[in-house]
PDB file of C-alpha atoms and ligand atoms in Angstrom:
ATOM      1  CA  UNK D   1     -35.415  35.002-103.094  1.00  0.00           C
ATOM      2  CA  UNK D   2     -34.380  38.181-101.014  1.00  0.00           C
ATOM      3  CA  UNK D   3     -34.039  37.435 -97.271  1.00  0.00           C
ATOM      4  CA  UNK D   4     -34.036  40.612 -95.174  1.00  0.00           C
ATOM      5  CA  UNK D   5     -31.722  40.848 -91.958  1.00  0.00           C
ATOM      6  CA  UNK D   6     -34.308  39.030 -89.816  1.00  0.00           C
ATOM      7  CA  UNK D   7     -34.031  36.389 -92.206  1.00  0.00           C
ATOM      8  CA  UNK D   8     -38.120  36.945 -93.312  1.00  0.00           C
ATOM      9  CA  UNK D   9     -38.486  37.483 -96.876  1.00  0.00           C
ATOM     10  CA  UNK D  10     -39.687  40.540 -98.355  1.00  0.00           C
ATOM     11  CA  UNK D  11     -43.316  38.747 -98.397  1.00  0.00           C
ATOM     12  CA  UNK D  12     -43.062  37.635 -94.788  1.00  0.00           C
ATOM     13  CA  UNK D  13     -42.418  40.816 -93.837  1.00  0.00           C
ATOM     14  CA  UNK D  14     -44.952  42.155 -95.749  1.00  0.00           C
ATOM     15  CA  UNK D  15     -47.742  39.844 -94.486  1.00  0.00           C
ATOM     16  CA  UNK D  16     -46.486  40.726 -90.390  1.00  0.00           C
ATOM     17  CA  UNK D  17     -46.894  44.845 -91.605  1.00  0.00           C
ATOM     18  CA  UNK D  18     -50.429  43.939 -92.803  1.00  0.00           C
ATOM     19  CA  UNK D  19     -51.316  41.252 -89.575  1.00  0.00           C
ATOM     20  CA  UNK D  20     -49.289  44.171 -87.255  1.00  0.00           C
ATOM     21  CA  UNK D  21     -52.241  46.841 -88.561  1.00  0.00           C
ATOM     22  CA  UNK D  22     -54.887  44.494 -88.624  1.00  0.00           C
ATOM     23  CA  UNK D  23     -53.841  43.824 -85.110  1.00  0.00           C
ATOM     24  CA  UNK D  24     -53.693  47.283 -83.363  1.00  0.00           C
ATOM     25  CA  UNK D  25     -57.198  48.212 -85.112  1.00  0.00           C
ATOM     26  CA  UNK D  26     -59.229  45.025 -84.729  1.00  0.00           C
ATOM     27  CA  UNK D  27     -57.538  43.472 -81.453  1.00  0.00           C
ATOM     28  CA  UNK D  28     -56.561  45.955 -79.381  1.00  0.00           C
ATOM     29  CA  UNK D  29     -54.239  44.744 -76.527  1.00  0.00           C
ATOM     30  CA  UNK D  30     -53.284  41.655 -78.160  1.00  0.00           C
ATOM     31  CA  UNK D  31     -49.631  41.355 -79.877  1.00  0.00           C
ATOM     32  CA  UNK D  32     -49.881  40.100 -83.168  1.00  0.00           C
ATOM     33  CA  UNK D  33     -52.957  38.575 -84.933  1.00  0.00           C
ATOM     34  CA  UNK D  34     -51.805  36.747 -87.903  1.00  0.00           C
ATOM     35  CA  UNK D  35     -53.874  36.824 -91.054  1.00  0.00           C
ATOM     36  CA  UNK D  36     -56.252  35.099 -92.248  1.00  0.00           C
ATOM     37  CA  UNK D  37     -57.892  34.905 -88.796  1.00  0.00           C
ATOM     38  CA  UNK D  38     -61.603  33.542 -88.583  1.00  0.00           C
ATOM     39  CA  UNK D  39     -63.521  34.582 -86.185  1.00  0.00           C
ATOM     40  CA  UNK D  40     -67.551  33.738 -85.376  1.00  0.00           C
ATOM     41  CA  UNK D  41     -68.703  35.503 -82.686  1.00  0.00           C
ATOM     42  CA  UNK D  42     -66.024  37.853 -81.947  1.00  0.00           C
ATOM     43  CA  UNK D  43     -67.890  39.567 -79.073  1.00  0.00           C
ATOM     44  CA  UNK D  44     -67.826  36.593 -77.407  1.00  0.00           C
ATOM     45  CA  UNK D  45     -63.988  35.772 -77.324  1.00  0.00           C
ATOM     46  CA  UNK D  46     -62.214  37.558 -74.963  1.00  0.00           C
ATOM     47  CA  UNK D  47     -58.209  37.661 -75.064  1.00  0.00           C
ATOM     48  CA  UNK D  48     -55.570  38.892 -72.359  1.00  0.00           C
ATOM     49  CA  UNK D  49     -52.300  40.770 -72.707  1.00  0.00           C
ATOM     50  CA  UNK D  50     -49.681  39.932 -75.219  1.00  0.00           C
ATOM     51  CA  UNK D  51     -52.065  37.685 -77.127  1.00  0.00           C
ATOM     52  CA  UNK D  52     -50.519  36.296 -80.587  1.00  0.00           C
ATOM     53  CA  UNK D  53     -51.269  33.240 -83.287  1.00  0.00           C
ATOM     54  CA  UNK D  54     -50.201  32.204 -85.975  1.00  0.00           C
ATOM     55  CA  UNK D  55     -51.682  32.102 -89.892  1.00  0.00           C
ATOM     56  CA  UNK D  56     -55.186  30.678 -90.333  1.00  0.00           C
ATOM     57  CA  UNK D  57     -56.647  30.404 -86.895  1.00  0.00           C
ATOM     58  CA  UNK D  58     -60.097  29.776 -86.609  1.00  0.00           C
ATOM     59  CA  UNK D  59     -62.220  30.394 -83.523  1.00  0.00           C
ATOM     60  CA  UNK D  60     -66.169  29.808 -83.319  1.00  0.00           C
ATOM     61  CA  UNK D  61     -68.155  30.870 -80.476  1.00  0.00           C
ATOM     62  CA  UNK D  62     -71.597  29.613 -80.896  1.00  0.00           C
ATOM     63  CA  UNK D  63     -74.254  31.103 -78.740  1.00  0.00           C
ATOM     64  CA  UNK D  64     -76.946  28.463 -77.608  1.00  0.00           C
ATOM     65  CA  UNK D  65     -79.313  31.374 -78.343  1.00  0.00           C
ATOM     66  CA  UNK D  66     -80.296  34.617 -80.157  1.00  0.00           C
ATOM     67  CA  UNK D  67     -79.295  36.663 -76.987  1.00  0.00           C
ATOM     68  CA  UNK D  68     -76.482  34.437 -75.326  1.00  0.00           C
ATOM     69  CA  UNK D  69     -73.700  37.215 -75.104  1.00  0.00           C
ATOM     70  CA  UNK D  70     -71.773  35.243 -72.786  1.00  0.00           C
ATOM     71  CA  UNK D  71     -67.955  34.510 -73.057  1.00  0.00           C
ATOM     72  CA  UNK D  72     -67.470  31.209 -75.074  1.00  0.00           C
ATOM     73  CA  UNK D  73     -63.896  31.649 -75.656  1.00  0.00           C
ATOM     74  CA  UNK D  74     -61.563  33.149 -72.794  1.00  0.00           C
ATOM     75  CA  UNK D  75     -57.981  33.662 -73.398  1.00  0.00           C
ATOM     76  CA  UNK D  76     -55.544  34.884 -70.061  1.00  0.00           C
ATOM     77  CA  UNK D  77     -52.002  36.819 -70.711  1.00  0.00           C
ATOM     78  CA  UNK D  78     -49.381  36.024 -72.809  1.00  0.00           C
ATOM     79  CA  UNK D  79     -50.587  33.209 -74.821  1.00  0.00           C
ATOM     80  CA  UNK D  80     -49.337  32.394 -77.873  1.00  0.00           C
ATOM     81  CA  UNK D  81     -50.554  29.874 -80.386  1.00  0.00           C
ATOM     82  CA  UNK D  82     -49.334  28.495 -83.472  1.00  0.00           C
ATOM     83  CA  UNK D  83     -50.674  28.310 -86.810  1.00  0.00           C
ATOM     84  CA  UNK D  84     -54.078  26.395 -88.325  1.00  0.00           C
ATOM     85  CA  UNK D  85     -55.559  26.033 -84.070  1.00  0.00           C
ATOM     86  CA  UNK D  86     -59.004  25.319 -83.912  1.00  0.00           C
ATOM     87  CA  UNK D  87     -61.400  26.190 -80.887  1.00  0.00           C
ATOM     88  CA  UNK D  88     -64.842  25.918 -80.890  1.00  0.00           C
ATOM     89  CA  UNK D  89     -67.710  26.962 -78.087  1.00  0.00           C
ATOM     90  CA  UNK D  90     -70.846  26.480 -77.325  1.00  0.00           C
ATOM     91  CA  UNK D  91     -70.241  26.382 -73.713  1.00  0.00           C
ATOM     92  CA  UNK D  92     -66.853  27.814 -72.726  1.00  0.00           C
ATOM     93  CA  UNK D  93     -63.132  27.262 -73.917  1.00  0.00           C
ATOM     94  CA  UNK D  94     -61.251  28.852 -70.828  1.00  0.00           C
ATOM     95  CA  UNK D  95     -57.311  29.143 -71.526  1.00  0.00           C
ATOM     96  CA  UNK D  96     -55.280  30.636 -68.164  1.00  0.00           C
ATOM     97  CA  UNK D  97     -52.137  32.509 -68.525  1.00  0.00           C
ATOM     98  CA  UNK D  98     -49.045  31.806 -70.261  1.00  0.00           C
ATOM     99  CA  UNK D  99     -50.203  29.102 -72.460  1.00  0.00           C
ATOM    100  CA  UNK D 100     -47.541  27.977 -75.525  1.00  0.00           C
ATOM    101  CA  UNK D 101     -49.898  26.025 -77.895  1.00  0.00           C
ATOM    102  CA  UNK D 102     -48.153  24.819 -81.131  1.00  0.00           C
ATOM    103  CA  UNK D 103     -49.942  24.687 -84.064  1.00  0.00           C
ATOM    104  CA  UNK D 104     -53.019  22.053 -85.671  1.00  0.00           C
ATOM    105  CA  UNK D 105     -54.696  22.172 -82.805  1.00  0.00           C
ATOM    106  CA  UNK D 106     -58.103  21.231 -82.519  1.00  0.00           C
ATOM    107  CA  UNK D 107     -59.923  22.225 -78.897  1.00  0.00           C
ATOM    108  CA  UNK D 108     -63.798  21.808 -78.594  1.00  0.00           C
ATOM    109  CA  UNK D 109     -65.871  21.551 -76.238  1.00  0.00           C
ATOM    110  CA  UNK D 110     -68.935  20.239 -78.264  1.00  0.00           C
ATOM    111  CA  UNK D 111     -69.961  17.424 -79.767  1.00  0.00           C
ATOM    112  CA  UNK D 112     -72.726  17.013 -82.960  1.00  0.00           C
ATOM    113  CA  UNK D 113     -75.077  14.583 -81.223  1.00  0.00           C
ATOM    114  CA  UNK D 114     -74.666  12.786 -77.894  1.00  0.00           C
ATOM    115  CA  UNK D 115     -74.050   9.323 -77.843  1.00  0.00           C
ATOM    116  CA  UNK D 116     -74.238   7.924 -73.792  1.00  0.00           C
ATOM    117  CA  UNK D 117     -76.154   8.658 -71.788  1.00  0.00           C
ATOM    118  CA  UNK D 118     -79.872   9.808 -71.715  1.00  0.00           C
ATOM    119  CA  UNK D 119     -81.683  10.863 -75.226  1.00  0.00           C
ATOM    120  CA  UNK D 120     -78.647   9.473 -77.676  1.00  0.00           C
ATOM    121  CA  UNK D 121     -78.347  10.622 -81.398  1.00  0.00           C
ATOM    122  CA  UNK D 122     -79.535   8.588 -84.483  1.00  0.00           C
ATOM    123  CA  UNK D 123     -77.265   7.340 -86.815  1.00  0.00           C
ATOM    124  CA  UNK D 124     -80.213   8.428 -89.303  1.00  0.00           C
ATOM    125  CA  UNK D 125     -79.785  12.246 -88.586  1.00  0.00           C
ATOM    126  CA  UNK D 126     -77.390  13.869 -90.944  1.00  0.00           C
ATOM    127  CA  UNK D 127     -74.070  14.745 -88.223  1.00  0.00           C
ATOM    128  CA  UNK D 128     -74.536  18.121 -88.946  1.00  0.00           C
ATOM    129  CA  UNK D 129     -78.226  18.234 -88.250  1.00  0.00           C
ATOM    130  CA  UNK D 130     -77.583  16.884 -84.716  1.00  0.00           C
ATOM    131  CA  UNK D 131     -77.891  19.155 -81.781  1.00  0.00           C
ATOM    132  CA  UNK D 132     -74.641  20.655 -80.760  1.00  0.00           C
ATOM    133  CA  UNK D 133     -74.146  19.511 -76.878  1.00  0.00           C
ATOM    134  CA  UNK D 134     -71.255  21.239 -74.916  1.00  0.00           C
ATOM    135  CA  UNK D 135     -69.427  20.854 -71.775  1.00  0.00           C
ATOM    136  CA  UNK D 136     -66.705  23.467 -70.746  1.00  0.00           C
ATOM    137  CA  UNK D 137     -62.999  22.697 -71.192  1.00  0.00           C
ATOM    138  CA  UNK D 138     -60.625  24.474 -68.606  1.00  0.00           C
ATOM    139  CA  UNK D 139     -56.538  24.641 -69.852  1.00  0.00           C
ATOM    140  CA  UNK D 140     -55.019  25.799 -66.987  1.00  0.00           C
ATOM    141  CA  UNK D 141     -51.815  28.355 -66.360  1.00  0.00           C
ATOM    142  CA  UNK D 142     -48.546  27.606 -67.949  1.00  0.00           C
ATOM    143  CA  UNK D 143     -49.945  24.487 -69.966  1.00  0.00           C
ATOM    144  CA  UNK D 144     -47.285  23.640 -73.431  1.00  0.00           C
ATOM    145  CA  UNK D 145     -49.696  21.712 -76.002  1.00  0.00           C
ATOM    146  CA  UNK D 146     -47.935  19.919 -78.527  1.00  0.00           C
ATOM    147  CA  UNK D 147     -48.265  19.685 -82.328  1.00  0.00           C
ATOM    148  CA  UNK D 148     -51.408  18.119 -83.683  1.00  0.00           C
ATOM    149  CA  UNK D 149     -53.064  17.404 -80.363  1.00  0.00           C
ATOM    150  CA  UNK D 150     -56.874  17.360 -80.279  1.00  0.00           C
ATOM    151  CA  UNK D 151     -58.633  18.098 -77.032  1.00  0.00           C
ATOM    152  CA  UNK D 152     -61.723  17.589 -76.407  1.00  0.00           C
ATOM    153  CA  UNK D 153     -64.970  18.541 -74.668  1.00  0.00           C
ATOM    154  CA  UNK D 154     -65.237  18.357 -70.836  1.00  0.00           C
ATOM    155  CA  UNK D 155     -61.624  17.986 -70.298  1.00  0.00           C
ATOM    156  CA  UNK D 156     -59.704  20.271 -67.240  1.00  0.00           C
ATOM    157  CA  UNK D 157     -55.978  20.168 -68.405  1.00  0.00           C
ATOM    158  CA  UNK D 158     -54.241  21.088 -64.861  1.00  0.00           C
ATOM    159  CA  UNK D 159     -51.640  24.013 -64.123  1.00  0.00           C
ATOM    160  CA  UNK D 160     -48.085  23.658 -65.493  1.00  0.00           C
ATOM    161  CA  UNK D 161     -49.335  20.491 -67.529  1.00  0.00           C
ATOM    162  CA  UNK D 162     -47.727  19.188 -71.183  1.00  0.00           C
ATOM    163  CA  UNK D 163     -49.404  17.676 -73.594  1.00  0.00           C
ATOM    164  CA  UNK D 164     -46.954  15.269 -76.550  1.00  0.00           C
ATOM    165  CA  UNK D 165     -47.348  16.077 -79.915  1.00  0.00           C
ATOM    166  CA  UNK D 166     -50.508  13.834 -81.821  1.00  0.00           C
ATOM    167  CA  UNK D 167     -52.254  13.132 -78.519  1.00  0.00           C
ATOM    168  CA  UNK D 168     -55.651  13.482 -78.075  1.00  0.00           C
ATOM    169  CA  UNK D 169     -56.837  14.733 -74.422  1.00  0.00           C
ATOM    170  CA  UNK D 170     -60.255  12.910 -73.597  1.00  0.00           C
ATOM    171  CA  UNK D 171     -60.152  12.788 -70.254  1.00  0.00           C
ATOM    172  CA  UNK D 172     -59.082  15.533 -67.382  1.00  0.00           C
ATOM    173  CA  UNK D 173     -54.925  16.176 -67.135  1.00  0.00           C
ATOM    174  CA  UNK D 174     -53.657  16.742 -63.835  1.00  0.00           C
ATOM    175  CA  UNK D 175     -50.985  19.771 -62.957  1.00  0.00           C
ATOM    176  CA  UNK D 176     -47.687  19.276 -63.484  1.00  0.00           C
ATOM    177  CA  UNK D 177     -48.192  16.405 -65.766  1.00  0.00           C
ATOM    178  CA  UNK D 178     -47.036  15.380 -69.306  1.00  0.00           C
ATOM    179  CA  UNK D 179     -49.448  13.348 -71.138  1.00  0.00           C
ATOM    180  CA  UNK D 180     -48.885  11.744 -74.646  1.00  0.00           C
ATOM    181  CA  UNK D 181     -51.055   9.858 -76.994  1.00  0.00           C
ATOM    182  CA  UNK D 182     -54.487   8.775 -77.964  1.00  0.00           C
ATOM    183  CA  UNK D 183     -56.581   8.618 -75.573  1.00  0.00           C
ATOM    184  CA  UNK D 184     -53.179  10.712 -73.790  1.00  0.00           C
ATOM    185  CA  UNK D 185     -51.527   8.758 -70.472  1.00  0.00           C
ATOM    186  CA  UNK D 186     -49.831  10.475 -68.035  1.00  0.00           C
ATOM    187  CA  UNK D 187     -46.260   9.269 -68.689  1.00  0.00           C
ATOM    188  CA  UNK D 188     -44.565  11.933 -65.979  1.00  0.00           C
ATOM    189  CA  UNK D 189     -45.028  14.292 -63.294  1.00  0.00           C
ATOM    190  CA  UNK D 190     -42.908  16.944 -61.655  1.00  0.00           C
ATOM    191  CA  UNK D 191     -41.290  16.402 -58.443  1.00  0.00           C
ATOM    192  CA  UNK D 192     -40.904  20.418 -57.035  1.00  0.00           C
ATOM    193  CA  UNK D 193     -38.440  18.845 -54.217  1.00  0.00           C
ATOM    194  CA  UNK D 194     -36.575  17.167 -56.178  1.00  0.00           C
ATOM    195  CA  UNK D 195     -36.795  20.024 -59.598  1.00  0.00           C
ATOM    196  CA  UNK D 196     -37.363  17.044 -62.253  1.00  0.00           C
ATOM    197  CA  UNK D 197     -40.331  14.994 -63.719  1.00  0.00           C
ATOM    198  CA  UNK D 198     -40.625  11.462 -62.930  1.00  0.00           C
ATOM    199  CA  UNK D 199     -41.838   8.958 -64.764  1.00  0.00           C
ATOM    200  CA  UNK D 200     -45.196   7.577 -64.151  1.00  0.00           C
ATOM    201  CA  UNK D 201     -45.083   3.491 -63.738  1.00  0.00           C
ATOM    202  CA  UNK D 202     -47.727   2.039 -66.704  1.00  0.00           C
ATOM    203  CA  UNK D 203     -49.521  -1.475 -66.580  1.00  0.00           C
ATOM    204  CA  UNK D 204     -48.425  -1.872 -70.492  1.00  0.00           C
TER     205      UNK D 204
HETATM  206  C1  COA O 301     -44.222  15.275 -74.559  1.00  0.00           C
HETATM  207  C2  COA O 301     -42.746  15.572 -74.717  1.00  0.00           C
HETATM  208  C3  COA O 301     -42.440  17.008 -74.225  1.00  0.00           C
HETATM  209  C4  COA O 301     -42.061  14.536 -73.829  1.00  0.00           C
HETATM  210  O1  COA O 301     -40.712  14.793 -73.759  1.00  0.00           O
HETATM  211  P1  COA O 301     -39.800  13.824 -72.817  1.00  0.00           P
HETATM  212  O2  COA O 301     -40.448  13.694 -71.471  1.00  0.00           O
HETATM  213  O3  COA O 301     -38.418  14.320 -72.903  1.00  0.00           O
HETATM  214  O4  COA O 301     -39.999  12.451 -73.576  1.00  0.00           O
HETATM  215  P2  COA O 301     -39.150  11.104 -73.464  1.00  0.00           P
HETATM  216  O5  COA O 301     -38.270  11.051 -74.665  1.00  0.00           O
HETATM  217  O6  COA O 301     -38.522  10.965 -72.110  1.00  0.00           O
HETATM  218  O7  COA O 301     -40.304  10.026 -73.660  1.00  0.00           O
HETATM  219  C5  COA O 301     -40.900   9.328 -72.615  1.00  0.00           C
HETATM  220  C6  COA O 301     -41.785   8.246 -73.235  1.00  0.00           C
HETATM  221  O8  COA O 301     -42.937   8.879 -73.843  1.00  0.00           O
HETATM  222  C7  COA O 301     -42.983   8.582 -75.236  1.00  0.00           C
HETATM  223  N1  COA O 301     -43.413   9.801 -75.915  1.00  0.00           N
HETATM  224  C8  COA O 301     -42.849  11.018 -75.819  1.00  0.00           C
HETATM  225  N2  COA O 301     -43.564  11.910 -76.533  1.00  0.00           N
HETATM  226  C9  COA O 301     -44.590  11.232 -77.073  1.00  0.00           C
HETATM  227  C10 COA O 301     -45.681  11.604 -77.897  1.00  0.00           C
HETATM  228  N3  COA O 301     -45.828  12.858 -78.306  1.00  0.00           N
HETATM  229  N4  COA O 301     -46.561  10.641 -78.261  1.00  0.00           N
HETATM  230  C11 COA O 301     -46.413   9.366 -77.841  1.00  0.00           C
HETATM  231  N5  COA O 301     -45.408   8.955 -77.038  1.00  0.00           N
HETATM  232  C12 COA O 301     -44.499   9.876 -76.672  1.00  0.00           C
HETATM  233  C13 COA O 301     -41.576   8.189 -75.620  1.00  0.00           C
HETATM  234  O9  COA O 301     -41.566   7.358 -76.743  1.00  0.00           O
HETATM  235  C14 COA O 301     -41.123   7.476 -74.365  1.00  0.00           C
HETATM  236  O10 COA O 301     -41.709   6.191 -74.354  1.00  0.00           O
HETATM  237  P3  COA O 301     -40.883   4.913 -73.744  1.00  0.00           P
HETATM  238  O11 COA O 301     -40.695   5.238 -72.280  1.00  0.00           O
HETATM  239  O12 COA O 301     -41.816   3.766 -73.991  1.00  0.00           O
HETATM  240  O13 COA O 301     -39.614   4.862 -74.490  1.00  0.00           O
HETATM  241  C15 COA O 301     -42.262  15.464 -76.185  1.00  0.00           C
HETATM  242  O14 COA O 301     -42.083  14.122 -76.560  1.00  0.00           O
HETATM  243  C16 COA O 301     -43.273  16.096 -77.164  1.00  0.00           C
HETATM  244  O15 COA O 301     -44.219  15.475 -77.660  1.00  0.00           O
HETATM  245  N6  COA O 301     -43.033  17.390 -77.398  1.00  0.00           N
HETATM  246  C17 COA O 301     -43.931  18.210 -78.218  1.00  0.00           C
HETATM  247  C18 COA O 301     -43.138  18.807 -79.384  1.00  0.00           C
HETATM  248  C19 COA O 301     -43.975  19.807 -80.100  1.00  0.00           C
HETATM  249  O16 COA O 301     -45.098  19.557 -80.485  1.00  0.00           O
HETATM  250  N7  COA O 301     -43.421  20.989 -80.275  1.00  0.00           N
HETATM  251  C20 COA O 301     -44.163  22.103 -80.832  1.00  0.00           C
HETATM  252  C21 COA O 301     -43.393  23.356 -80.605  1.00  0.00           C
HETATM  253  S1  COA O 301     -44.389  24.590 -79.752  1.00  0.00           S
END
């Protein structure tokens, strides 16, 4: 296999030329749009500076009707996302600026069916028949997601905060916090006096 001096092979490099192009003509602004990148609802998304992702992205903003044209999807400056991350809106996915997600990410804030609450779903309706419900997820500025983490719908994920690898974010994270697992626990928190996260006492 020929490696070229930026150690990409000749294929890499030719799949960057052809995500490059696709890039400056379909996202204007944004750095580098990898391809295959699936997009619903395009007018809908809307992206900041210095925008990039990795291969296979797929984002789906849903409008709740024929003439929603609101923003479902809003991405700040200088975010960058890995490959095969998910996000889905019906309501709004808000990302701040100078967000690192890694890649398999899965962020929606939507659920098929509702199942607390007033007017739950029936087991008996086929999932994909039940009515999408939404409630607005808000990642703030300088937020690192890890591998594999799922977030989900109605969650705030704070300024500065870290999500581990394989967590799943159900619940709201506060700044300056690292989380980990499923349902994700704060396990830290940064001290700004002191310039270091400590560790968060747990019951178990
Ligand atoms: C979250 C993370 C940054 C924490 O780093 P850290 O604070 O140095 O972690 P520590 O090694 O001090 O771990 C603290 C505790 O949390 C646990 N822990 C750390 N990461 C965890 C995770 N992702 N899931 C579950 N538990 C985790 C550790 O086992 C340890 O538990 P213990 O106190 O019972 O021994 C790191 O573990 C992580 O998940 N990084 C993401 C890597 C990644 O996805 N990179 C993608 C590149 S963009």
């Amino acid at each position: 296999m020929f490696i070229c001096g930026n150690n990409y092979t000749i294929g890499e490099v030719g799949k960057l030329v052809y995500s490059t192009i696709k890039t400056r003509i379909f996202f204007p602004g944004a750095r580098l749009i990898r391809s295959p990148f699936y997009i619903r609802g395009k007018k809908r998304v809307s992206y900041g500076m210095g925008f990039s992702t990795g291969y296979g992205c797929r984002f789906e903003a849903i409008p709740d009707s024929k003439n929603d044209s609101n923003i479902k999807i809003k991405i700040g400056n200088n975010v960058h996302i890995g490959d095969r991350v998910h996000i889905v809106a019906i309501d709004t996915v808000s990302i701040g600026d100078n967000v690192l997600l890694a890649s398999n990410i899965f962020i929606s804030d939507c659920n098929h069916g509702k199942y607390s609450g007033d007017s739950q779903s029936s087991p008996a309706i086929p999932p994909d028949k039940r009515e999408l419900h939404g409630s607005p997820v808000n990642i703030g500025n300088n937020v690192w997601i890890g591998e594999n983490v799922c977030v989900l719908a109605g969650v705030t994920i704070g300024n500065g905060a870290i999500i581990g690898a394989n967590s799943v974010v159900t619940k709201d994270v506060p700044a300056n916090t690292i989380c980990v697992g499923a349902p994700a626990r704060a396990i830290k928190q940064f001290d700004s006096s002191l310039n270091q996260w400590n560790s968060i006492a747990t019951s178990n």
